[in-house]
Amino acid sequence: MKKSPDLTHLKELAELVQVKIAAVASAAVAAITEVAEMKADKAEFVSVTLQPSGWKQNPNSAVNAAGYPYALDAPVQGVTEADGSESILDPASLTEATKCGLCPTSATISGHIRFYAVTQPTKAITLQVRIIKS
């Protein structure tokens, strides 16, 4: 006749299994977090307002020659020259953006995104900007 397991032994095994399950769950969470942080296409959006004041002569000769003599450097924390950006105009700003000839491209510089225009806007222009990390 087989001897049935001791309840103390079963309790010890259950506690050991519980510890192992917790370790596996913790490792899974850590791995998922690491993958999420490394994901290359992870989008970061920031709201940017281009005020009518602060526009200056465009220092980029190629963009200036293309008909955009004005530039504004909008501060965006953490952006670098190696990053990229895409802008989405707030529908309420479409009229002003069209009126001033806001350039459809921009440039990233350390701590800023540079926007270009044909003329200086007379009203604020609001955009959502997607930062594309290098």
mmCIF file of C-alpha atoms in Angstrom:
data_model
loop_
_atom_site.group_PDB
_atom_site.id
_atom_site.type_symbol
_atom_site.label_atom_id
_atom_site.label_comp_id
_atom_site.label_asym_id
_atom_site.label_seq_id
_atom_site.Cartn_x
_atom_site.Cartn_y
_atom_site.Cartn_z
ATOM 1 C CA MET A 1 0.000 0.000 0.000
ATOM 2 C CA LYS A 2 1.258 3.439 -0.964
ATOM 3 C CA LYS A 3 1.871 5.975 1.691
ATOM 4 C CA SER A 4 -0.013 9.268 1.109
ATOM 5 C CA PRO A 5 2.032 12.455 1.054
ATOM 6 C CA ASP A 6 2.508 14.337 4.264
ATOM 7 C CA LEU A 7 0.461 17.604 4.389
ATOM 8 C CA THR A 8 3.543 19.542 5.500
ATOM 9 C CA HIS A 9 5.413 18.323 2.448
ATOM 10 C CA LEU A 10 2.508 19.318 0.153
ATOM 11 C CA LYS A 11 2.403 22.777 1.728
ATOM 12 C CA GLU A 12 6.162 23.214 1.163
ATOM 13 C CA LEU A 13 5.787 22.191 -2.494
ATOM 14 C CA ALA A 14 2.873 24.604 -2.966
ATOM 15 C CA GLU A 15 4.923 27.468 -1.502
ATOM 16 C CA LEU A 16 7.901 26.589 -3.735
ATOM 17 C CA VAL A 17 5.670 26.528 -6.822
ATOM 18 C CA GLN A 18 4.180 29.877 -5.789
ATOM 19 C CA VAL A 19 7.679 31.418 -5.557
ATOM 20 C CA LYS A 20 8.632 30.011 -8.974
ATOM 21 C CA ILE A 21 5.432 31.338 -10.581
ATOM 22 C CA ALA A 22 6.088 34.804 -9.131
ATOM 23 C CA ALA A 23 9.652 34.727 -10.519
ATOM 24 C CA VAL A 24 8.400 33.789 -14.000
ATOM 25 C CA ALA A 25 5.719 36.508 -13.899
ATOM 26 C CA SER A 26 8.285 39.087 -12.801
ATOM 27 C CA ALA A 27 10.656 38.080 -15.613
ATOM 28 C CA ALA A 28 7.810 38.307 -18.140
ATOM 29 C CA VAL A 29 6.887 41.828 -16.989
ATOM 30 C CA ALA A 30 10.528 42.925 -17.206
ATOM 31 C CA ALA A 31 10.868 41.493 -20.735
ATOM 32 C CA ILE A 32 7.652 43.130 -21.948
ATOM 33 C CA THR A 33 8.711 46.480 -20.465
ATOM 34 C CA GLU A 34 12.120 46.244 -22.143
ATOM 35 C CA VAL A 35 10.568 45.474 -25.540
ATOM 36 C CA ALA A 36 8.097 48.351 -25.174
ATOM 37 C CA GLU A 37 10.880 50.797 -24.350
ATOM 38 C CA MET A 38 12.993 49.632 -27.307
ATOM 39 C CA LYS A 39 10.173 49.681 -29.853
ATOM 40 C CA ALA A 40 11.500 51.735 -32.792
ATOM 41 C CA ASP A 41 8.179 53.105 -34.006
ATOM 42 C CA LYS A 42 7.031 54.329 -30.615
ATOM 43 C CA ALA A 43 5.455 57.707 -31.332
ATOM 44 C CA GLU A 44 5.852 60.708 -29.087
ATOM 45 C CA PHE A 45 3.479 63.625 -29.693
ATOM 46 C CA VAL A 46 3.845 67.142 -28.327
ATOM 47 C CA SER A 47 1.637 70.175 -28.706
ATOM 48 C CA VAL A 48 3.435 73.164 -30.220
ATOM 49 C CA THR A 49 2.152 76.711 -30.630
ATOM 50 C CA LEU A 50 3.881 78.991 -33.118
ATOM 51 C CA GLN A 51 3.398 82.501 -31.776
ATOM 52 C CA PRO A 52 3.351 85.474 -34.173
ATOM 53 C CA SER A 53 6.344 86.966 -32.365
ATOM 54 C CA GLY A 54 9.785 85.374 -32.516
ATOM 55 C CA TRP A 55 10.041 84.730 -36.255
ATOM 56 C CA LYS A 56 13.430 85.680 -37.701
ATOM 57 C CA GLN A 57 15.323 85.596 -40.984
ATOM 58 C CA ASN A 58 15.695 81.992 -42.086
ATOM 59 C CA PRO A 59 19.317 80.854 -41.575
ATOM 60 C CA ASN A 60 18.891 77.852 -43.915
ATOM 61 C CA SER A 61 19.885 79.146 -47.354
ATOM 62 C CA ALA A 62 18.340 76.218 -49.269
ATOM 63 C CA VAL A 63 14.933 76.577 -47.589
ATOM 64 C CA ASN A 64 15.175 80.371 -47.881
ATOM 65 C CA ALA A 65 15.880 80.038 -51.620
ATOM 66 C CA ALA A 66 12.785 77.830 -51.914
ATOM 67 C CA GLY A 67 10.679 80.821 -50.863
ATOM 68 C CA TYR A 68 10.540 80.563 -47.075
ATOM 69 C CA PRO A 69 12.460 83.585 -45.717
ATOM 70 C CA TYR A 70 11.158 83.304 -42.135
ATOM 71 C CA ALA A 71 11.931 80.733 -39.441
ATOM 72 C CA LEU A 72 10.788 80.100 -35.882
ATOM 73 C CA ASP A 73 12.540 77.741 -33.470
ATOM 74 C CA ALA A 74 9.860 76.212 -31.243
ATOM 75 C CA PRO A 75 11.252 74.684 -28.033
ATOM 76 C CA VAL A 76 10.663 70.938 -27.709
ATOM 77 C CA GLN A 77 12.354 69.243 -24.783
ATOM 78 C CA GLY A 78 14.569 66.280 -25.663
ATOM 79 C CA VAL A 79 14.580 66.672 -29.450
ATOM 80 C CA THR A 80 17.981 66.392 -31.161
ATOM 81 C CA GLU A 81 19.352 67.165 -34.617
ATOM 82 C CA ALA A 82 19.411 63.425 -35.327
ATOM 83 C CA ASP A 83 15.641 63.109 -34.721
ATOM 84 C CA GLY A 84 12.886 63.737 -37.227
ATOM 85 C CA SER A 85 9.440 65.244 -36.890
ATOM 86 C CA GLU A 86 6.019 65.299 -38.533
ATOM 87 C CA SER A 87 3.479 68.038 -37.873
ATOM 88 C CA ILE A 88 -0.316 67.946 -37.889
ATOM 89 C CA LEU A 89 -2.048 71.317 -37.973
ATOM 90 C CA ASP A 90 -4.918 71.990 -35.626
ATOM 91 C CA PRO A 91 -7.936 72.563 -37.913
ATOM 92 C CA ALA A 92 -8.507 75.927 -36.212
ATOM 93 C CA SER A 93 -5.042 77.014 -37.442
ATOM 94 C CA LEU A 94 -5.453 76.057 -41.114
ATOM 95 C CA THR A 95 -6.488 79.523 -42.260
ATOM 96 C CA GLU A 96 -3.530 81.254 -40.585
ATOM 97 C CA ALA A 97 -1.075 78.571 -41.749
ATOM 98 C CA THR A 98 -2.288 79.012 -45.341
ATOM 99 C CA LYS A 99 -2.262 82.798 -45.069
ATOM 100 C CA CYS A 100 1.382 82.946 -43.923
ATOM 101 C CA GLY A 101 2.521 80.143 -46.236
ATOM 102 C CA LEU A 102 3.679 77.766 -43.507
ATOM 103 C CA CYS A 103 6.192 75.353 -45.005
ATOM 104 C CA PRO A 104 5.110 71.693 -45.022
ATOM 105 C CA THR A 105 8.532 70.634 -43.754
ATOM 106 C CA SER A 106 10.431 71.451 -40.581
ATOM 107 C CA ALA A 107 13.863 70.725 -39.160
ATOM 108 C CA THR A 108 14.939 69.351 -35.803
ATOM 109 C CA ILE A 109 17.747 71.105 -33.988
ATOM 110 C CA SER A 110 18.953 70.572 -30.461
ATOM 111 C CA GLY A 111 16.020 71.351 -28.159
ATOM 112 C CA HIS A 112 13.877 72.871 -30.938
ATOM 113 C CA ILE A 113 11.906 72.240 -34.084
ATOM 114 C CA ARG A 114 12.431 74.887 -36.743
ATOM 115 C CA PHE A 115 9.374 75.920 -38.760
ATOM 116 C CA TYR A 116 9.493 78.026 -41.940
ATOM 117 C CA ALA A 117 7.038 80.472 -43.512
ATOM 118 C CA VAL A 118 6.662 82.794 -46.496
ATOM 119 C CA THR A 119 5.473 85.641 -44.236
ATOM 120 C CA GLN A 120 5.254 86.014 -40.489
ATOM 121 C CA PRO A 121 1.882 84.844 -39.150
ATOM 122 C CA THR A 122 -0.327 87.389 -37.430
ATOM 123 C CA LYS A 123 -2.041 84.807 -35.202
ATOM 124 C CA ALA A 124 -0.808 81.785 -33.247
ATOM 125 C CA ILE A 125 -0.652 78.454 -35.103
ATOM 126 C CA THR A 126 -1.171 75.246 -33.117
ATOM 127 C CA LEU A 127 0.155 71.848 -34.188
ATOM 128 C CA GLN A 128 0.645 68.346 -32.879
ATOM 129 C CA VAL A 129 4.191 67.238 -33.593
ATOM 130 C CA ARG A 130 5.324 63.623 -33.702
ATOM 131 C CA ILE A 131 8.946 63.242 -32.678
ATOM 132 C CA ILE A 132 10.694 60.447 -34.569
ATOM 133 C CA LYS A 133 13.612 59.423 -32.389
ATOM 134 C CA SER A 134 16.829 58.459 -34.136
#
